[in-house]
Short mmCIF file of C-alpha atoms and ligand atoms in Angstrom, two decimals:
data_model
loop_
_atom_site.label_atom_id
_atom_site.label_comp_id
_atom_site.label_asym_id
_atom_site.label_seq_id
_atom_site.Cartn_x
_atom_site.Cartn_y
_atom_site.Cartn_z
CA MET A 1 2.53 -1.61 21.63
CA VAL A 2 0.39 -1.63 18.67
CA PRO A 3 -3.14 0.31 19.36
CA ALA A 4 -5.30 0.10 16.71
CA LEU A 5 -6.60 3.07 15.00
CA ALA A 6 -8.75 4.51 12.60
CA LEU A 7 -6.65 7.31 10.29
CA SER A 8 -8.94 10.01 7.72
CA VAL A 9 -7.18 11.70 5.81
CA GLU A 10 -7.83 15.40 3.85
CA PRO A 11 -5.98 16.23 1.42
CA LEU A 12 -2.84 18.19 1.58
CA ALA A 13 -4.33 21.00 -1.00
CA ARG A 14 -6.25 22.22 1.65
CA ARG A 15 -4.13 22.60 3.89
CA HIS A 16 -0.75 23.49 2.40
CA HIS A 17 0.23 26.45 -0.55
CA HIS A 18 3.32 25.74 -1.58
CA PRO A 19 3.81 26.00 -4.79
CA ALA A 20 4.28 22.66 -5.23
CA ILE A 21 1.20 21.70 -3.36
CA ARG A 22 -0.55 23.86 -5.31
CA GLY A 23 0.59 22.10 -8.51
CA PHE A 24 -0.45 18.96 -6.91
CA ARG A 25 -4.21 20.16 -6.51
CA ARG A 26 -3.84 21.76 -9.82
CA GLY A 27 -2.72 18.80 -11.28
CA GLN A 28 -5.08 15.96 -9.46
CA GLY A 29 -8.58 17.39 -9.41
CA HIS A 30 -9.94 14.74 -8.04
CA ALA A 31 -7.46 14.81 -4.34
CA ALA A 32 -9.55 17.36 -3.93
CA THR A 33 -12.38 14.60 -3.47
CA LEU A 34 -9.82 12.40 -1.25
CA SER A 35 -11.25 11.01 1.56
CA ALA A 36 -10.45 8.13 3.15
CA ARG A 37 -9.94 5.94 5.58
CA ILE A 38 -7.14 3.21 7.00
CA THR A 39 -8.65 1.02 9.67
CA MET A 40 -5.08 0.89 11.16
CA LEU A 41 -1.84 2.30 11.97
CA SER A 42 0.07 1.39 14.89
CA ARG A 43 3.46 2.94 16.93
CA GLN A 44 5.80 1.33 18.53
CA ASP A 45 9.00 3.38 20.80
CA PRO A 46 11.87 2.21 18.98
CA PRO A 47 14.57 -1.18 19.64
CA GLY A 48 16.12 -0.49 23.14
CA GLY A 49 13.58 1.66 24.47
CA GLY A 50 13.35 5.16 25.08
CA GLY A 51 9.90 5.92 24.87
CA GLY A 52 8.20 8.81 23.18
CA GLY A 53 8.62 7.20 19.81
CA GLY A 54 6.56 7.67 17.22
CA ALA A 55 5.64 10.37 14.80
CA ALA A 56 4.93 12.09 18.06
CA GLY A 57 8.13 12.43 19.78
CA GLY A 58 11.73 12.59 18.52
CA THR A 59 12.23 10.04 15.77
CA PRO A 60 9.91 10.32 12.68
CA LEU A 61 8.44 6.98 11.66
CA TYR A 62 6.70 5.60 8.10
CA LEU A 63 4.04 3.39 8.11
CA GLY A 64 3.56 0.63 5.14
CA ILE A 65 0.06 -1.31 4.53
CA ASP A 66 -0.20 -4.13 2.10
CA PHE A 67 -2.77 -4.82 1.18
CA GLY A 68 -4.17 -8.11 0.75
CA THR A 69 -7.68 -10.43 1.04
CA SER A 70 -7.39 -11.46 4.55
CA GLY A 71 -6.20 -8.63 5.80
CA ALA A 72 -3.58 -5.40 6.02
CA ARG A 73 0.08 -6.41 6.72
CA TYR A 74 1.90 -3.62 7.98
CA SER A 75 5.42 -2.82 8.32
CA LEU A 76 6.52 1.11 10.92
CA ILE A 77 10.33 2.03 10.19
CA ASP A 78 12.75 4.82 10.95
CA ARG A 79 14.46 6.46 8.17
CA LYS A 80 18.03 4.02 8.46
CA GLY A 81 15.64 1.40 7.72
CA ALA A 82 15.41 -0.56 11.42
CA VAL A 83 11.56 -2.64 11.95
CA HIS A 84 10.18 -0.76 15.02
CA SER A 85 6.18 -2.58 14.78
CA GLU A 86 4.99 -4.90 11.95
CA GLY A 87 1.60 -7.40 11.57
CA LYS A 88 -1.88 -7.82 10.44
CA ARG A 89 -4.94 -6.30 10.68
CA PRO A 90 -8.41 -6.23 9.36
CA TYR A 91 -9.49 -3.38 7.19
CA SER A 92 -12.84 -2.11 6.35
CA ARG A 93 -12.35 -0.40 2.69
CA LEU A 94 -9.77 0.48 -0.06
CA LEU A 95 -8.55 3.98 -0.76
CA PRO A 96 -10.52 5.42 -3.09
CA PRO A 97 -9.10 4.29 -6.48
CA SER A 98 -7.06 6.52 -8.22
CA VAL A 99 -3.65 6.73 -10.38
CA MET A 100 -0.37 8.64 -8.77
CA VAL A 101 3.35 8.38 -8.61
CA PRO A 102 4.88 6.05 -6.22
CA GLY A 103 5.78 7.70 -2.78
CA ALA A 104 3.78 10.70 -3.48
CA PRO A 105 2.69 12.43 -0.25
CA ILE A 106 -1.21 13.19 -1.21
CA ALA A 107 -2.83 13.71 2.67
CA ALA A 108 -2.95 14.84 5.98
CA VAL A 109 -4.04 13.20 9.01
CA ARG A 110 -7.12 15.36 10.06
CA ASP A 111 -6.87 16.86 12.93
CA ASP A 112 -8.73 15.20 15.77
CA VAL A 113 -7.31 12.76 14.74
CA ARG A 114 -3.38 13.48 14.96
CA SER A 115 -4.31 15.04 18.54
CA GLN A 116 -6.17 11.58 19.88
CA TYR A 117 -2.88 9.90 18.87
CA GLY A 118 -0.08 12.42 19.22
CA LEU A 119 0.80 12.54 15.38
CA SER A 120 3.38 14.48 14.59
CA GLU A 121 1.96 17.69 12.22
CA GLU A 122 4.18 16.52 9.91
CA CYS A 123 2.71 13.39 9.60
CA VAL A 124 1.36 12.95 5.84
CA VAL A 125 -0.35 9.95 3.92
CA CYS A 126 1.97 8.61 0.41
CA THR A 127 0.56 6.92 -2.65
CA GLY A 128 1.84 2.66 -2.79
CA THR A 129 1.93 0.37 -5.02
CA THR A 130 1.17 -3.17 -6.05
CA ASP A 131 2.36 -5.52 -3.79
CA SER A 132 4.58 -7.34 -5.87
CA ILE A 133 6.68 -3.71 -6.99
CA ALA A 134 6.69 -3.13 -2.88
CA ALA A 135 7.97 -6.71 -1.60
CA PHE A 136 10.43 -5.73 -5.43
CA LEU A 137 11.45 -2.18 -3.13
CA ALA A 138 12.16 -4.29 0.12
CA ALA A 139 14.51 -6.47 -1.38
CA ARG A 140 15.86 -3.14 -2.51
CA ALA A 141 17.50 -5.09 -5.51
CA ALA A 142 18.99 -2.59 -7.81
CA GLY A 143 20.80 -2.28 -11.64
CA PRO A 144 20.43 -4.56 -14.38
CA GLY A 145 20.01 -8.16 -14.15
CA ARG A 146 18.37 -7.59 -10.06
CA ALA A 147 15.26 -9.56 -10.24
CA VAL A 148 12.93 -10.13 -6.91
CA THR A 149 10.43 -13.06 -7.30
CA SER A 150 7.32 -12.57 -4.21
CA LEU A 151 5.95 -15.93 -3.80
CA GLY A 152 2.68 -15.28 -1.72
CA SER A 153 -0.64 -16.93 -2.58
CA THR A 154 0.60 -15.79 -6.59
CA LEU A 155 4.08 -15.71 -8.43
CA ALA A 156 5.21 -12.43 -9.12
CA VAL A 157 8.38 -12.06 -11.15
CA LYS A 158 10.47 -8.25 -11.04
CA LEU A 159 13.38 -7.75 -12.88
CA VAL A 160 15.29 -4.75 -13.36
CA SER A 161 16.07 -4.15 -17.83
CA GLU A 162 17.04 -1.49 -19.90
CA ALA A 163 14.66 -2.38 -22.27
CA ARG A 164 11.06 -2.35 -21.87
CA VAL A 165 9.29 -5.37 -22.85
CA ASP A 166 5.13 -5.70 -22.95
CA ASP A 167 3.09 -9.05 -25.00
CA ALA A 168 0.07 -9.82 -23.99
CA ARG A 169 0.61 -12.84 -25.55
CA PHE A 170 2.25 -13.95 -22.61
CA GLY A 171 1.05 -11.47 -19.82
CA VAL A 172 4.65 -9.89 -20.02
CA TYR A 173 4.59 -5.92 -18.93
CA SER A 174 6.95 -2.89 -17.74
CA HIS A 175 6.22 0.09 -14.65
CA ARG A 176 8.93 2.96 -14.73
CA LEU A 177 10.72 2.70 -11.75
CA ASP A 178 13.07 5.32 -10.59
CA GLY A 179 14.14 6.08 -14.34
CA ALA A 180 14.34 1.73 -14.39
CA TRP A 181 11.98 -0.41 -16.36
CA LEU A 182 10.82 -3.17 -13.96
CA VAL A 183 9.63 -5.76 -16.09
CA GLY A 184 8.08 -8.87 -15.34
CA GLY A 185 3.95 -10.98 -15.27
CA ALA A 186 2.33 -12.63 -12.04
CA SER A 187 1.75 -16.60 -12.36
CA ASN A 188 -1.73 -17.80 -10.87
CA ALA A 189 1.09 -20.41 -10.06
CA GLY A 190 2.33 -19.80 -6.30
CA GLY A 191 0.94 -20.63 -2.53
CA ALA A 192 -2.86 -20.63 -3.23
CA VAL A 193 -2.67 -23.88 -4.83
CA LEU A 194 0.11 -25.07 -1.56
CA ARG A 195 -2.44 -24.19 0.69
CA GLN A 196 -4.53 -26.05 -0.95
CA LEU A 197 -3.57 -28.86 -1.35
CA PHE A 198 -1.32 -29.31 1.91
CA GLY A 199 -3.43 -27.41 4.44
CA ASP A 200 -2.02 -25.34 6.71
CA ASP A 201 1.99 -23.30 6.69
CA ARG A 202 3.38 -25.38 9.36
CA ARG A 203 2.80 -28.73 7.22
CA LEU A 204 4.27 -27.34 4.38
CA ALA A 205 7.37 -25.72 6.28
CA ALA A 206 7.81 -29.54 7.83
CA LEU A 207 7.06 -31.37 4.53
CA SER A 208 9.53 -29.64 3.10
CA ARG A 209 12.08 -30.39 5.29
CA GLY A 210 12.24 -33.91 3.75
CA ILE A 211 12.83 -33.36 0.14
CA ASP A 212 16.12 -33.62 -0.94
CA PRO A 213 16.72 -30.25 -3.31
CA ALA A 214 19.30 -30.92 -5.39
CA ALA A 215 17.92 -33.92 -6.67
CA ALA A 216 15.04 -33.26 -9.78
CA SER A 217 11.27 -34.37 -9.56
CA PRO A 218 10.36 -36.38 -12.35
CA LEU A 219 7.41 -35.54 -12.08
CA ASP A 220 6.10 -32.78 -14.19
CA TYR A 221 3.23 -30.61 -12.68
CA TYR A 222 1.46 -27.56 -13.75
CA PRO A 223 -0.02 -26.42 -9.99
CA LEU A 224 -2.63 -23.51 -10.10
CA PRO A 225 -5.45 -23.18 -7.55
CA ARG A 226 -8.20 -22.75 -10.64
CA LYS A 227 -8.02 -22.91 -14.25
CA GLY A 228 -6.77 -19.76 -15.88
CA GLU A 229 -3.16 -18.63 -16.41
CA ARG A 230 -1.80 -15.04 -16.66
CA PHE A 231 1.89 -15.24 -16.89
CA PRO A 232 4.22 -17.03 -18.50
CA VAL A 233 0.92 -17.56 -20.92
CA ALA A 234 -2.51 -15.66 -20.83
CA ASP A 235 -4.57 -18.37 -21.68
CA LEU A 236 -7.98 -17.79 -19.39
CA ASP A 237 -9.09 -21.69 -20.24
CA MET A 238 -5.41 -23.22 -19.08
CA ALA A 239 -6.40 -26.28 -16.33
CA PRO A 240 -4.39 -26.83 -14.07
CA ARG A 241 -2.33 -30.19 -13.71
CA LEU A 242 -1.70 -31.78 -10.24
CA GLU A 243 -1.43 -35.66 -11.67
CA PRO A 244 -0.39 -37.66 -11.31
CA ARG A 245 -0.52 -37.93 -7.70
CA PRO A 246 3.02 -39.61 -5.32
CA GLU A 247 1.74 -42.28 -2.67
CA SER A 248 4.28 -39.70 -0.16
CA ASP A 249 3.16 -36.09 0.27
CA ALA A 250 6.89 -35.20 0.01
CA GLU A 251 7.17 -36.68 -3.24
CA PHE A 252 4.05 -35.26 -4.37
CA LEU A 253 5.04 -31.80 -2.67
CA HIS A 254 8.54 -31.86 -4.42
CA GLY A 255 6.92 -32.09 -7.75
CA ILE A 256 4.85 -29.10 -6.71
CA LEU A 257 7.64 -27.31 -5.60
CA GLU A 258 9.96 -28.10 -8.78
CA SER A 259 7.06 -27.02 -10.62
CA ILE A 260 6.31 -23.96 -9.81
CA ALA A 261 10.82 -23.49 -10.26
CA ARG A 262 10.33 -24.34 -13.58
CA ILE A 263 7.63 -21.73 -14.00
CA GLU A 264 9.82 -18.97 -12.57
CA ALA A 265 12.46 -20.47 -14.37
CA LYS A 266 9.84 -20.55 -18.49
CA GLY A 267 9.37 -16.66 -17.06
CA TYR A 268 12.56 -14.95 -16.57
CA SER A 269 14.23 -17.12 -19.91
CA LEU A 270 10.61 -15.73 -21.16
CA LEU A 271 11.43 -11.91 -20.21
CA ARG A 272 15.48 -12.77 -22.02
CA GLU A 273 13.41 -13.83 -25.05
CA LEU A 274 11.46 -10.93 -25.65
CA GLY A 275 14.64 -8.62 -25.34
CA ALA A 276 14.97 -7.68 -21.77
CA THR A 277 18.11 -7.74 -19.57
CA ALA A 278 19.64 -11.59 -18.36
CA VAL A 279 18.35 -11.81 -15.01
CA GLU A 280 21.39 -12.82 -12.41
CA GLU A 281 20.26 -12.90 -9.28
CA VAL A 282 16.87 -13.43 -7.79
CA LEU A 283 15.56 -12.46 -4.35
CA THR A 284 12.97 -14.01 -2.87
CA ALA A 285 10.07 -11.85 -0.93
CA GLY A 286 6.54 -13.53 0.30
CA GLY A 287 5.52 -16.60 2.75
CA GLY A 288 7.41 -19.35 0.32
CA ALA A 289 10.69 -17.09 0.98
CA GLN A 290 11.23 -18.50 4.02
CA ASN A 291 11.21 -22.13 2.36
CA GLU A 292 14.83 -23.20 1.88
CA THR A 293 14.42 -26.35 -0.01
CA TRP A 294 12.32 -23.96 -2.16
CA THR A 295 15.09 -21.75 -2.32
CA ALA A 296 17.76 -24.62 -3.43
CA ILE A 297 15.22 -25.89 -6.06
CA ARG A 298 15.02 -22.74 -7.65
CA GLU A 299 18.34 -21.76 -8.36
CA ARG A 300 19.58 -25.35 -9.51
CA VAL A 301 16.03 -25.31 -12.02
CA LEU A 302 16.78 -21.39 -12.75
CA GLY A 303 20.81 -21.71 -12.59
CA VAL A 304 21.78 -18.13 -11.24
CA PRO A 305 22.19 -17.57 -7.52
CA VAL A 306 18.80 -16.96 -5.33
CA ARG A 307 18.56 -16.05 -1.57
CA LYS A 308 16.36 -14.80 0.38
CA ALA A 309 16.19 -11.46 0.85
CA GLU A 310 16.88 -9.41 3.93
CA GLN A 311 13.28 -7.86 3.97
CA THR A 312 10.52 -9.70 2.83
CA GLU A 313 6.94 -7.59 3.13
CA ALA A 314 5.56 -5.91 0.60
CA ALA A 315 4.70 -3.80 3.67
CA TYR A 316 8.63 -2.81 4.55
CA GLY A 317 8.50 -1.51 1.41
CA ALA A 318 5.08 0.73 1.11
CA ALA A 319 7.08 1.97 4.44
CA LEU A 320 9.75 3.01 1.97
CA LEU A 321 7.77 4.95 -0.36
CA ALA A 322 6.20 6.67 2.45
CA LEU A 323 10.15 7.65 3.60
CA LYS A 324 10.59 8.85 0.04
CA GLY A 325 7.43 10.70 -0.40
CA ALA A 326 8.07 12.89 3.92
CA ASP A 327 10.92 13.45 2.97
CA ARG A 328 9.89 14.72 -0.79
CA ARG A 329 7.15 17.06 0.39
CA ALA A 330 10.15 18.32 3.31
CA GLY A 331 12.24 19.36 -0.03
CA ALA A 332 9.63 21.03 -1.38
CA MET A 333 8.08 22.38 1.44
CA ALA A 334 12.21 24.31 1.76
CA SER A 335 13.24 25.05 -1.81
N1 ADP B 401 6.97 -23.08 3.90
C1 ADP B 401 6.88 -22.74 3.12
N2 ADP B 401 7.36 -23.37 2.07
C2 ADP B 401 6.27 -22.79 0.68
N3 ADP B 401 5.13 -21.94 0.41
C3 ADP B 401 4.87 -21.51 2.21
C4 ADP B 401 6.14 -21.56 3.83
N4 ADP B 401 4.76 -20.86 3.60
C5 ADP B 401 3.68 -20.08 4.11
N5 ADP B 401 3.86 -19.86 2.52
C6 ADP B 401 3.01 -19.27 1.14
O1 ADP B 401 3.53 -18.71 1.69
C7 ADP B 401 1.69 -17.66 1.18
C8 ADP B 401 1.17 -16.37 2.17
O2 ADP B 401 2.40 -15.54 1.94
P1 ADP B 401 2.07 -13.95 1.36
O3 ADP B 401 3.02 -13.00 1.30
O4 ADP B 401 1.04 -13.68 2.95
O5 ADP B 401 0.65 -14.59 0.42
P2 ADP B 401 -0.14 -12.56 -0.27
O6 ADP B 401 0.45 -11.99 0.44
O7 ADP B 401 -0.06 -13.22 -1.48
O8 ADP B 401 -1.13 -13.52 0.99
C9 ADP B 401 0.33 -18.79 1.45
O9 ADP B 401 0.35 -18.51 0.12
C10 ADP B 401 1.81 -20.08 1.45
O10 ADP B 401 1.17 -21.33 0.82
O1 5RP B 402 -0.90 -11.51 -8.56
C1 5RP B 402 -0.98 -10.26 -7.49
C2 5RP B 402 0.55 -10.15 -7.26
O2 5RP B 402 -0.19 -10.84 -5.71
C3 5RP B 402 -1.02 -8.71 -8.75
O3 5RP B 402 -1.79 -9.32 -9.40
C4 5RP B 402 0.90 -8.23 -8.72
O4 5RP B 402 0.99 -7.90 -8.02
C5 5RP B 402 -0.22 -6.75 -9.99
O5 5RP B 402 1.14 -6.42 -9.63
P1 5RP B 402 1.95 -5.83 -10.75
O6 5RP B 402 0.79 -5.01 -12.33
O7 5RP B 402 2.86 -4.70 -10.04
O8 5RP B 402 2.52 -6.91 -11.12
#
């Protein structure tokens, strides 16, 4: 059971007067005017039944949301990481823009909404992060040299590095995450161009099964959905290159999957050239992670182990941030 819910939130600073929250109010004046609506939330009994689950029962649950262009994917997990519910819902508008540390508790659910849906008083809304960082968190990659490639509409790479690297010429930048640097960039190549050319995902999967990943494709493309590239080279005028097109769709797809793998490999080797830690292993998130043929092609082209992450949804990573935020708040209240 996954009921739709309009969730209204209000700043924690209005409701709580703990020192940590007061600090939050002083440091983040904009929060006092925060008024956001998230147009869905979900609750479900824990796996194995038991009833009475969710925030109102005994088991605290953590909701992560990945706001995409076609809807919001959500993932509801418990503190052990078990998924209680996941799916996709439409939403009406984004949260107000303001920059804060990921996984920070920012707001409480309004009392009337809380009582309407039986949510606990402890239920708080926490800040998230970008989709590819959330996918990185979901994959639970840890330590320098570990990387996560998100194969969604676009291809985004995130590598844990001891050194920070930034270079606007190549669309390379770094995020600070829990004491480490997360370096990488996002290409415009990826799943969007695959959908443009091959239609629905089932056809993509069926054609992929007919490809031998051990054989290198001789076709050399630069598959973009439209003009313009960001990473591993920033060039607003770069045109897609998808010629010559063979008669066989499977051969065409093979050339495209291999060409996107070369963009990914170029991305990781560029990060190394710019001073980042060398990549040792790549986990994969996003829709393209389901494609085992592509994973095998990428492993051959990248020359390092590549495997599908256990959790491939960015929303799962956002739910882990909610867990962290809730723990952070509980710690602040206890001290
Ligand atoms: N079997 C597959 N092989 C390659 N790509 C796939 C496959 N199934 C889905 N995709 C791609 O995954 C993308 C959707 O993944 P998703 O993570 O939901 O992306 P986003 O959140 O960026 O829209 C689509 O663009 C689609 O082309
Ligand atoms: O293309 C993208 C993902 O679809 C985004 O531009 C990318 O994820 C931005 O986030 P980050 O700053 O973490 O790279």
